[in-house]
Coordinates of N, CA and C in Angstrom, one line a residue:
M1 N -89.0 30.8 181.6 CA -89.2 29.8 182.7 C -89.5 28.4 182.2
D2 N -88.9 27.4 182.7 CA -89.1 26.1 182.3 C -90.5 25.6 182.6
A3 N -91.2 25.1 181.6 CA -92.6 24.7 181.9 C -92.7 23.5 182.8
G4 N -91.7 22.7 182.9 CA -91.7 21.6 183.8 C -92.5 20.4 183.2
E5 N -92.5 19.3 183.9 CA -93.2 18.1 183.4 C -94.7 18.2 183.8
V6 N -95.5 17.4 183.1 CA -96.9 17.3 183.4 C -97.1 16.3 184.5
R7 N -97.8 16.8 185.6 CA -98.1 15.9 186.7 C -99.5 15.4 186.6
H8 N -99.6 14.1 187.0 CA -100.9 13.5 186.9 C -101.4 13.0 188.3
W9 N -102.7 13.2 188.5 CA -103.3 12.7 189.8 C -104.8 12.5 189.6
N10 N -105.3 11.7 190.5 CA -106.8 11.5 190.5 C -107.3 11.9 191.9
A11 N -108.5 12.4 191.9 CA -109.1 12.8 193.2 C -110.6 12.4 193.2
G12 N -111.1 11.9 194.3 CA -112.5 11.6 194.5 C -113.3 12.9 194.6
L13 N -114.1 13.2 193.7 CA -114.9 14.4 193.7 C -116.3 14.2 193.2
N14 N -117.2 14.7 194.0 CA -118.6 14.7 193.5 C -119.1 13.3 193.2
G15 N -118.6 12.3 193.9 CA -119.0 10.9 193.8 C -118.3 10.1 192.7
V16 N -117.3 10.8 192.0 CA -116.6 10.1 191.0 C -115.1 10.4 191.2
S17 N -114.2 9.6 190.5 CA -112.8 9.9 190.4 C -112.5 10.7 189.2
I18 N -111.8 11.8 189.4 CA -111.5 12.7 188.2 C -110.0 12.7 188.1
H19 N -109.5 12.4 186.9 CA -108.1 12.5 186.6 C -107.8 13.9 186.1
V20 N -106.7 14.4 186.6 CA -106.2 15.8 186.3 C -104.8 15.8 185.9
A21 N -104.5 16.4 184.8 CA -103.1 16.7 184.3 C -102.8 18.1 184.7
E22 N -101.6 18.3 185.3 CA -101.3 19.7 185.8 C -99.9 20.0 185.4
Q23 N -99.7 21.3 185.0 CA -98.3 21.7 184.6 C -98.2 23.2 185.0
G24 N -97.0 23.5 185.5 CA -96.7 24.9 185.9 C -96.6 24.9 187.4
P25 N -96.2 26.1 188.0 CA -96.0 26.2 189.4 C -97.3 26.1 190.2
A26 N -97.2 25.4 191.3 CA -98.4 25.2 192.1 C -99.0 26.4 192.7
D27 N -98.1 27.5 192.8 CA -98.6 28.8 193.3 C -99.0 29.8 192.2
G28 N -98.9 29.3 191.0 CA -99.3 30.2 189.8 C -100.8 30.4 189.7
T29 N -101.2 31.4 189.0 CA -102.6 31.7 188.8 C -103.2 30.5 188.0
A30 N -104.3 30.0 188.4 CA -104.8 28.8 187.9 C -105.6 29.0 186.6
V31 N -105.4 28.2 185.6 CA -106.2 28.2 184.4 C -106.8 26.8 184.2
L32 N -108.1 26.7 184.2 CA -108.8 25.4 184.0 C -109.1 25.2 182.6
L33 N -108.7 24.1 182.0 CA -108.9 23.8 180.6 C -109.8 22.6 180.4
L34 N -110.9 22.8 179.8 CA -112.0 21.8 179.7 C -112.2 21.3 178.2
H35 N -112.0 20.0 178.0 CA -112.0 19.5 176.6 C -113.4 19.2 176.1
G36 N -113.4 18.9 174.8 CA -114.7 18.6 174.2 C -114.8 17.1 173.8
F37 N -115.7 16.9 172.8 CA -115.9 15.5 172.3 C -115.3 15.4 170.9
P38 N -114.7 14.2 170.6 CA -114.2 13.2 171.6 C -112.7 13.5 171.9
E39 N -112.5 14.1 173.0 CA -111.1 14.5 173.3 C -110.7 14.0 174.7
L40 N -109.6 14.6 175.2 CA -109.1 14.2 176.6 C -108.3 15.4 177.1
W41 N -107.8 15.3 178.3 CA -106.9 16.4 178.8 C -105.8 16.6 177.8
F42 N -105.4 15.6 177.1 CA -104.2 15.6 176.2 C -104.4 16.7 175.1
S43 N -105.7 17.0 174.8 CA -106.0 18.0 173.8 C -105.3 19.4 174.1
W44 N -105.0 19.6 175.4 CA -104.5 20.9 175.8 C -103.0 20.8 176.0
R45 N -102.3 19.8 175.6 CA -100.9 19.6 175.9 C -100.0 20.8 175.5
H46 N -100.3 21.4 174.3 CA -99.5 22.5 173.9 C -99.8 23.8 174.6
Q47 N -101.1 24.0 174.9 CA -101.5 25.2 175.7 C -101.0 25.1 177.1
M48 N -101.0 23.9 177.7 CA -100.5 23.7 179.0 C -99.0 24.1 179.1
A49 N -98.2 23.7 178.2 CA -96.8 24.0 178.2 C -96.6 25.5 178.1
A50 N -97.4 26.2 177.2 CA -97.2 27.6 177.0 C -97.6 28.4 178.2
L51 N -98.7 28.0 178.8 CA -99.2 28.6 180.1 C -98.2 28.4 181.2
A52 N -97.7 27.2 181.4 CA -96.8 26.9 182.4 C -95.5 27.7 182.3
A53 N -95.0 27.9 181.0 CA -93.8 28.6 180.8 C -93.9 30.1 181.1
R54 N -95.2 30.6 181.2 CA -95.4 31.9 181.6 C -95.9 32.1 183.0
G55 N -95.7 31.0 183.8 CA -95.9 31.1 185.2 C -97.3 30.8 185.7
F56 N -98.2 30.3 184.8 CA -99.6 29.9 185.1 C -99.6 28.4 185.6
R57 N -100.6 28.1 186.3 CA -100.8 26.7 186.8 C -101.9 26.2 185.9
A58 N -101.6 25.4 184.9 CA -102.5 24.8 184.0 C -103.1 23.5 184.5
L59 N -104.4 23.4 184.5 CA -105.1 22.2 185.1 C -106.1 21.7 184.0
A60 N -105.9 20.5 183.6 CA -106.7 19.9 182.5 C -107.2 18.6 182.9
P61 N -108.5 18.5 183.4 CA -109.1 17.2 183.8 C -109.6 16.4 182.6
D62 N -109.6 15.1 182.7 CA -110.5 14.3 181.9 C -111.9 14.4 182.5
L63 N -112.8 14.9 181.7 CA -114.1 15.0 182.3 C -114.7 13.7 182.5
R64 N -115.7 13.6 183.4 CA -116.3 12.3 183.7 C -116.7 11.6 182.4
G65 N -116.4 10.3 182.4 CA -116.8 9.5 181.2 C -115.6 9.4 180.2
Y66 N -114.5 10.1 180.5 CA -113.4 10.1 179.6 C -112.1 9.6 180.2
G67 N -111.2 9.1 179.4 CA -109.8 8.8 179.8 C -109.7 8.0 181.1
D68 N -109.0 8.6 182.0 CA -108.7 8.0 183.3 C -109.6 8.5 184.4
S69 N -110.7 9.1 184.1 CA -111.7 9.5 185.1 C -112.8 8.4 185.1
S70 N -113.6 8.5 186.1 CA -114.7 7.5 186.2 C -115.7 7.6 185.0
V71 N -116.2 6.4 184.7 CA -117.2 6.3 183.7 C -118.5 5.7 184.3
P72 N -119.4 6.6 184.8 CA -120.6 6.1 185.4 C -121.5 5.4 184.4
D73 N -122.2 4.3 184.8 CA -123.0 3.6 183.9 C -124.3 4.3 183.6
D74 N -124.9 5.0 184.6 CA -126.2 5.6 184.4 C -126.1 6.9 183.5
P75 N -126.9 6.9 182.4 CA -126.8 8.1 181.6 C -127.2 9.4 182.3
A76 N -128.0 9.2 183.3 CA -128.5 10.4 184.1 C -127.3 11.1 184.9
A77 N -126.2 10.4 185.0 CA -125.0 10.9 185.7 C -124.2 11.9 184.9
Y78 N -124.7 12.2 183.6 CA -124.0 13.0 182.7 C -124.7 14.4 182.4
S79 N -125.6 14.8 183.3 CA -126.2 16.1 183.1 C -125.2 17.2 183.3
I80 N -125.6 18.3 182.8 CA -124.7 19.5 183.0 C -124.5 19.8 184.4
F81 N -125.5 19.5 185.3 CA -125.3 19.8 186.7 C -124.2 18.9 187.3
H82 N -124.2 17.6 186.8 CA -123.1 16.7 187.3 C -121.7 17.2 186.9
I83 N -121.6 17.6 185.6 CA -120.3 18.0 185.0 C -119.8 19.3 185.7
V84 N -120.7 20.3 185.8 CA -120.3 21.5 186.5 C -120.0 21.2 188.0
G85 N -120.8 20.3 188.6 CA -120.5 19.9 190.0 C -119.1 19.3 190.1
D86 N -118.7 18.6 189.1 CA -117.3 18.0 189.2 C -116.3 19.2 189.2
V87 N -116.5 20.2 188.4 CA -115.6 21.3 188.3 C -115.5 22.1 189.6
V88 N -116.7 22.3 190.1 CA -116.7 23.1 191.4 C -116.0 22.2 192.5
A89 N -116.3 20.9 192.5 CA -115.6 20.1 193.5 C -114.1 20.1 193.3
L90 N -113.7 20.1 192.1 CA -112.2 20.2 191.8 C -111.6 21.5 192.4
L91 N -112.3 22.6 192.2 CA -111.8 23.9 192.7 C -111.8 23.8 194.2
D92 N -112.8 23.2 194.8 CA -112.9 23.1 196.3 C -111.7 22.3 196.7
H93 N -111.5 21.2 196.1 CA -110.4 20.2 196.4 C -109.0 20.9 196.4
L94 N -108.8 21.8 195.4 CA -107.6 22.5 195.3 C -107.6 23.8 196.1
Q95 N -108.7 24.2 196.7 CA -108.8 25.4 197.5 C -108.6 26.6 196.6
L96 N -109.2 26.6 195.4 CA -109.1 27.7 194.5 C -110.4 28.5 194.5
A97 N -110.3 29.7 194.9 CA -111.5 30.5 195.0 C -112.0 30.9 193.6
K98 N -111.1 31.2 192.7 CA -111.5 31.6 191.4 C -110.4 31.2 190.4
V99 N -110.8 30.9 189.1 CA -109.9 30.5 188.1 C -110.3 31.1 186.8
F100 N -109.3 31.2 185.9 CA -109.6 31.4 184.5 C -110.1 30.1 183.9
V101 N -111.1 30.1 183.1 CA -111.7 28.9 182.5 C -111.6 29.0 181.0
V102 N -111.1 27.9 180.4 CA -111.1 27.8 178.9 C -111.8 26.5 178.5
G103 N -112.7 26.6 177.6 CA -113.5 25.4 177.2 C -113.6 25.3 175.7
H104 N -113.5 24.1 175.2 CA -113.7 23.8 173.8 C -114.9 22.8 173.6
D105 N -115.8 23.1 172.7 CA -116.9 22.2 172.3 C -117.7 22.0 173.6
W106 N -117.9 20.7 174.0 CA -118.6 20.4 175.2 C -118.0 21.1 176.4
G107 N -116.7 21.3 176.4 CA -116.0 22.0 177.5 C -116.4 23.4 177.6
A108 N -116.8 24.0 176.4 CA -117.3 25.4 176.4 C -118.7 25.4 177.0
Q109 N -119.5 24.4 176.7 CA -120.8 24.4 177.4 C -120.7 24.3 178.9
V110 N -119.7 23.5 179.3 CA -119.5 23.4 180.8 C -119.0 24.7 181.3
A111 N -118.1 25.4 180.6 CA -117.6 26.7 181.1 C -118.7 27.7 181.2
W112 N -119.6 27.8 180.1 CA -120.7 28.7 180.2 C -121.6 28.5 181.4
H113 N -121.9 27.2 181.6 CA -122.8 26.9 182.7 C -122.1 27.0 184.1
L114 N -120.8 26.9 184.2 CA -120.1 27.2 185.4 C -120.3 28.7 185.7
C115 N -120.2 29.5 184.6 CA -120.5 31.0 184.8 C -121.9 31.3 185.3
L116 N -122.9 30.5 184.8 CA -124.2 30.7 185.2 C -124.5 30.2 186.6
F117 N -124.0 29.0 186.9 CA -124.3 28.5 188.2 C -123.4 29.0 189.3
R118 N -122.1 29.3 189.0 CA -121.2 29.7 190.1 C -120.3 30.8 189.5
P119 N -120.9 32.0 189.2 CA -120.0 33.1 188.7 C -119.0 33.5 189.7
D120 N -119.2 33.2 190.9 CA -118.2 33.6 192.0 C -116.9 32.9 191.9
R121 N -116.9 31.8 191.1 CA -115.7 30.9 191.0 C -114.9 31.2 189.7
V122 N -115.3 32.2 188.9 CA -114.7 32.4 187.5 C -114.1 33.8 187.4
R123 N -112.9 33.8 187.1 CA -112.2 35.1 186.8 C -112.6 35.6 185.5
A124 N -112.5 34.8 184.5 CA -112.9 35.1 183.1 C -113.0 33.8 182.4
V125 N -113.7 33.8 181.2 CA -113.9 32.6 180.4 C -113.5 32.8 179.0
V126 N -112.9 31.8 178.4 CA -112.6 31.7 177.0 C -113.3 30.5 176.4
A127 N -114.2 30.7 175.5 CA -115.0 29.6 174.9 C -114.6 29.5 173.4
L128 N -114.3 28.2 173.1 CA -113.9 27.9 171.7 C -114.9 27.0 171.0
G129 N -115.4 27.4 169.9 CA -116.3 26.6 169.1 C -117.7 26.7 169.4
V130 N -118.1 27.0 170.7 CA -119.5 27.0 171.1 C -119.8 28.3 171.8
P131 N -120.7 29.1 171.2 CA -121.0 30.4 171.9 C -122.1 30.1 172.9
Y132 N -122.3 31.1 173.8 CA -123.4 30.9 174.8 C -124.7 31.0 174.1
F133 N -125.6 30.1 174.4 CA -127.0 30.3 173.9 C -127.9 30.0 175.1
P134 N -129.0 30.7 175.3 CA -129.9 30.6 176.4 C -130.8 29.3 176.3
R135 N -131.4 29.0 177.4 CA -132.3 27.9 177.4 C -133.4 28.0 176.3
H136 N -133.6 26.9 175.6 CA -134.5 27.0 174.5 C -135.9 26.8 175.0
P137 N -136.9 27.4 174.4 CA -138.3 27.3 174.9 C -138.9 25.9 174.5
R138 N -138.3 25.2 173.6 CA -138.8 23.8 173.2 C -137.7 22.8 173.6
P139 N -138.1 21.6 173.9 CA -137.2 20.5 174.2 C -136.2 20.4 173.0
M140 N -134.9 20.2 173.4 CA -133.8 20.1 172.4 C -134.0 18.9 171.5
T141 N -134.5 17.8 172.0 CA -134.7 16.7 171.1 C -135.7 17.0 170.0
E142 N -136.7 17.8 170.3 CA -137.7 18.3 169.3 C -137.0 19.2 168.3
V143 N -136.1 20.0 168.8 CA -135.4 20.9 167.8 C -134.5 20.1 166.9
F144 N -133.8 19.1 167.5 CA -132.8 18.3 166.7 C -133.6 17.5 165.7
A145 N -134.8 17.0 166.1 CA -135.6 16.1 165.2 C -135.9 16.8 163.8
A146 N -135.9 18.2 163.9 CA -136.2 18.9 162.6 C -135.1 18.7 161.6
F147 N -133.9 18.3 162.0 CA -132.8 18.1 161.1 C -132.8 16.7 160.5
G148 N -133.7 15.9 160.9 CA -133.8 14.6 160.4 C -133.0 13.5 161.1
D149 N -133.3 12.3 160.7 CA -132.6 11.1 161.4 C -131.1 11.1 161.2
G150 N -130.6 11.7 160.1 CA -129.2 11.7 159.8 C -128.4 12.7 160.7
F151 N -129.0 13.6 161.4 CA -128.3 14.5 162.2 C -127.6 13.8 163.3
Y152 N -126.3 14.2 163.5 CA -125.5 13.4 164.4 C -126.0 13.4 165.8
I153 N -126.5 14.5 166.3 CA -127.0 14.5 167.7 C -128.3 13.7 167.8
T154 N -129.1 13.7 166.8 CA -130.3 12.8 166.8 C -129.9 11.3 166.9
Q155 N -128.9 10.9 166.1 CA -128.4 9.6 166.1 C -127.8 9.2 167.5
F156 N -127.2 10.2 168.1 CA -126.5 9.9 169.4 C -127.6 9.7 170.5
Q157 N -128.8 10.1 170.3 CA -129.8 10.0 171.4 C -130.1 8.6 171.8
E158 N -130.2 7.7 170.8 CA -130.7 6.3 171.1 C -129.5 5.5 171.8
P159 N -129.7 5.1 173.0 CA -128.6 4.3 173.7 C -128.2 3.1 172.8
G160 N -126.9 3.1 172.6 CA -126.3 1.9 171.9 C -126.2 2.1 170.4
R161 N -127.0 3.0 169.8 CA -127.0 3.1 168.4 C -125.6 3.5 167.8
A162 N -125.1 4.7 168.3 CA -123.8 5.1 167.8 C -122.7 4.2 168.2
E163 N -122.8 3.6 169.4 CA -121.8 2.6 169.9 C -121.7 1.5 168.9
R164 N -122.8 1.0 168.4 CA -122.8 -0.2 167.5 C -122.2 0.2 166.2
A165 N -122.5 1.5 165.7 CA -122.0 1.9 164.5 C -120.5 2.2 164.6
F166 N -120.0 2.8 165.7 CA -118.6 3.0 165.9 C -117.8 1.7 165.9
A167 N -118.4 0.7 166.5 CA -117.7 -0.6 166.6 C -117.4 -1.3 165.3
R168 N -117.9 -0.7 164.2 CA -117.5 -1.3 162.9 C -116.1 -0.8 162.5
Y169 N -115.5 0.1 163.2 CA -114.2 0.6 162.9 C -113.3 0.5 164.2
D170 N -112.0 0.5 163.9 CA -111.1 0.5 165.1 C -111.2 1.9 165.7
V171 N -110.8 2.0 167.0 CA -111.0 3.3 167.7 C -110.2 4.4 167.1
A172 N -109.0 4.2 166.6 CA -108.2 5.2 166.0 C -108.9 5.8 164.8
T173 N -109.6 4.9 164.0 CA -110.3 5.4 162.8 C -111.5 6.2 163.2
V174 N -112.2 5.8 164.2 CA -113.4 6.6 164.7 C -112.9 8.0 165.1
L175 N -111.8 8.1 165.8 CA -111.3 9.4 166.3 C -110.9 10.2 165.1
K176 N -110.2 9.6 164.2 CA -109.6 10.3 163.0 C -110.8 10.8 162.1
K177 N -111.9 10.1 162.0 CA -113.0 10.5 161.3 C -113.6 11.9 161.9
F178 N -113.7 11.9 163.2 CA -114.1 13.1 163.9 C -113.1 14.3 163.8
Y179 N -111.8 13.9 163.9 CA -110.8 14.9 163.9 C -110.6 15.5 162.5
S180 N -111.1 14.8 161.4 CA -110.9 15.2 160.0 C -112.0 16.0 159.5
I181 N -113.1 16.3 160.4 CA -114.3 17.0 159.9 C -113.9 18.4 159.4
Q182 N -114.4 18.6 158.1 CA -114.3 19.9 157.5 C -115.6 20.4 157.0
I183 N -116.7 19.9 157.4 CA -118.0 20.3 157.0 C -118.8 20.9 158.2
D184 N -119.7 21.8 157.9 CA -120.5 22.4 158.9 C -121.7 21.6 159.3
N185 N -122.3 20.9 158.3 CA -123.6 20.2 158.5 C -123.3 18.7 158.8
L186 N -123.3 18.3 160.0 CA -123.0 16.9 160.4 C -124.3 16.1 160.3
T187 N -124.8 16.0 159.0 CA -126.0 15.2 158.8 C -125.7 14.2 157.7
A188 N -125.9 12.9 158.0 CA -125.7 11.8 157.1 C -126.9 11.7 156.1
P189 N -126.6 11.1 154.9 CA -127.7 10.9 154.0 C -128.7 9.9 154.6
P190 N -129.9 9.8 154.1 CA -131.0 8.9 154.6 C -130.4 7.5 154.7
G191 N -130.7 6.8 155.8 CA -130.3 5.4 155.9 C -128.9 5.2 156.3
M192 N -128.1 6.2 156.5 CA -126.7 6.1 156.8 C -126.4 6.6 158.2
E193 N -125.5 5.9 158.9 CA -125.0 6.4 160.2 C -123.9 7.5 160.0
I194 N -123.9 8.4 160.9 CA -123.0 9.5 160.8 C -121.5 9.1 160.7
I195 N -121.2 8.1 161.5 CA -119.8 7.6 161.5 C -119.4 7.0 160.1
D196 N -120.4 6.4 159.4 CA -120.1 5.9 158.1 C -120.0 7.0 157.1
F197 N -120.7 8.1 157.3 CA -120.7 9.3 156.4 C -119.4 10.0 156.5
L198 N -118.8 10.1 157.7 CA -117.6 10.9 157.9 C -116.4 10.2 157.3
E199 N -115.5 10.9 156.8 CA -114.3 10.3 156.1 C -113.1 10.7 156.9
A200 N -112.3 9.7 157.2 CA -111.0 9.9 157.8 C -110.0 10.4 156.8
S201 N -109.2 11.4 157.1 CA -108.2 11.8 156.2 C -107.2 10.7 155.8
P202 N -106.9 10.5 154.5 CA -106.0 9.4 154.1 C -104.6 9.6 154.5
S203 N -104.3 10.8 154.9 CA -102.9 11.2 155.3 C -102.9 11.7 156.7
A204 N -101.7 11.8 157.3 CA -101.6 12.3 158.7 C -102.2 13.7 158.8
L205 N -102.9 14.0 159.9 CA -103.4 15.3 160.1 C -102.3 16.3 160.5
P206 N -102.3 17.5 160.1 CA -101.2 18.4 160.3 C -100.9 18.8 161.8
W207 N -102.0 18.6 162.6 CA -101.9 19.1 164.0 C -101.7 17.9 165.0
I208 N -101.7 16.7 164.5 CA -101.5 15.6 165.5 C -100.7 14.5 164.8
T209 N -99.8 13.9 165.5 CA -99.0 12.8 164.9 C -99.7 11.5 165.1
E210 N -99.3 10.5 164.3 CA -99.9 9.2 164.4 C -99.7 8.6 165.8
E211 N -98.5 8.9 166.4 CA -98.2 8.5 167.8 C -99.2 9.1 168.8
E212 N -99.5 10.4 168.6 CA -100.5 11.0 169.5 C -101.9 10.5 169.3
L213 N -102.2 10.2 168.0 CA -103.5 9.6 167.8 C -103.7 8.3 168.5
I214 N -102.6 7.5 168.5 CA -102.6 6.2 169.1 C -102.8 6.4 170.6
Q215 N -102.2 7.4 171.2 CA -102.4 7.7 172.6 C -103.9 8.0 172.9
Y216 N -104.5 8.8 172.1 CA -106.0 9.0 172.3 C -106.7 7.7 172.2
A217 N -106.4 6.9 171.1 CA -107.1 5.7 170.9 C -107.0 4.7 172.0
E218 N -105.9 4.6 172.7 CA -105.7 3.7 173.8 C -106.6 4.1 174.9
K219 N -106.8 5.4 175.2 CA -107.6 5.8 176.3 C -109.1 5.5 176.0
F220 N -109.5 5.8 174.7 CA -110.9 5.6 174.3 C -111.2 4.1 174.2
H221 N -110.2 3.3 173.9 CA -110.4 1.8 173.9 C -110.7 1.4 175.3
K222 N -110.1 2.0 176.3 CA -110.2 1.6 177.7 C -111.6 2.1 178.2
S223 N -111.9 3.4 178.0 CA -113.1 3.9 178.6 C -114.3 3.9 177.8
G224 N -114.2 3.7 176.5 CA -115.3 3.6 175.6 C -115.9 4.9 175.2
F225 N -117.0 4.9 174.4 CA -117.6 6.1 173.9 C -119.0 6.4 174.5
T226 N -119.5 5.4 175.3 CA -120.8 5.6 175.9 C -120.9 6.8 176.8
G227 N -119.9 7.0 177.7 CA -119.9 8.1 178.6 C -119.9 9.4 177.8
P228 N -119.0 9.6 176.9 CA -119.1 10.9 176.1 C -120.4 11.1 175.3
L229 N -120.9 10.0 174.8 CA -122.2 10.1 174.1 C -123.4 10.4 175.0
N230 N -123.2 10.0 176.3 CA -124.3 10.4 177.2 C -124.4 11.9 177.5
Y231 N -123.4 12.6 177.2 CA -123.5 14.1 177.3 C -124.6 14.6 176.4
Y232 N -124.6 14.0 175.2 CA -125.7 14.4 174.2 C -127.0 13.9 174.7
R233 N -127.1 12.7 175.2 CA -128.3 12.1 175.7 C -128.9 12.9 176.9
M234 N -128.1 13.5 177.6 CA -128.6 14.3 178.8 C -128.6 15.8 178.5
A235 N -128.5 16.2 177.2 CA -128.6 17.6 176.9 C -129.9 18.2 177.3
E236 N -130.9 17.4 177.3 CA -132.3 17.9 177.7 C -132.3 18.6 179.0
T237 N -131.4 18.2 179.9 CA -131.5 18.7 181.3 C -131.1 20.2 181.4
K238 N -130.4 20.7 180.3 CA -130.0 22.1 180.3 C -130.9 22.9 179.4
S239 N -131.8 22.2 178.7 CA -132.6 23.0 177.7 C -134.1 23.0 178.1
R240 N -134.5 22.1 179.0 CA -135.9 22.1 179.3 C -136.3 23.3 180.1
P241 N -137.4 24.0 179.7 CA -137.9 25.1 180.4 C -138.2 24.8 181.8
R242 N -138.0 25.8 182.7 CA -138.3 25.6 184.1 C -139.8 25.6 184.3
E243 N -140.3 24.8 185.2 CA -141.7 24.7 185.4 C -142.2 25.9 186.1

């Protein structure tokens, strides 16, 4: 079956505009693909084609704060409740009772919480990179602090800090630094910002062309990094114990 072209559209959902890339027959079984940090719907381009060629309807949104979706100014608008709310609103908009959900990195977190909040909307879930972990008994900022100031999530907490550090490089280099990561411990040495510690591969990455990297960079140049970083700043909303 011909996979067909990727179709693009935006919809007003949950108080924001969400951009969605879609491929495959409109009456095919829906598979929702949720990207991570720092990514876009474009991260799923190969999987979308493969799914569509097999008769599935592949749906890959730019999550809020990314790409061609809305970028709210208020950090509080990036809680897990908002992100999952966007997903549920998208399913309602498309009149899809249930979908297969695939998530990578932050997208996996969203997928797990969709399962927790609305299990009635999920056929099955595939999580890449991030396993499910339950609500922590201590605030996550306190847990992260134990790794020291060089830990990337700790550095991401302070509004503007990572943005100022990222601005020392062009957007494509920032992205390539993250895409080139081959270490497990994302902790910079004392006195160093994580983006300065990370090294961009001196050669082309085997899984992405320079032209594709430029496509990512153009979108992040437009939408910025503050929205994506706010996911980390609002991580407390899913980790704080219930009163």
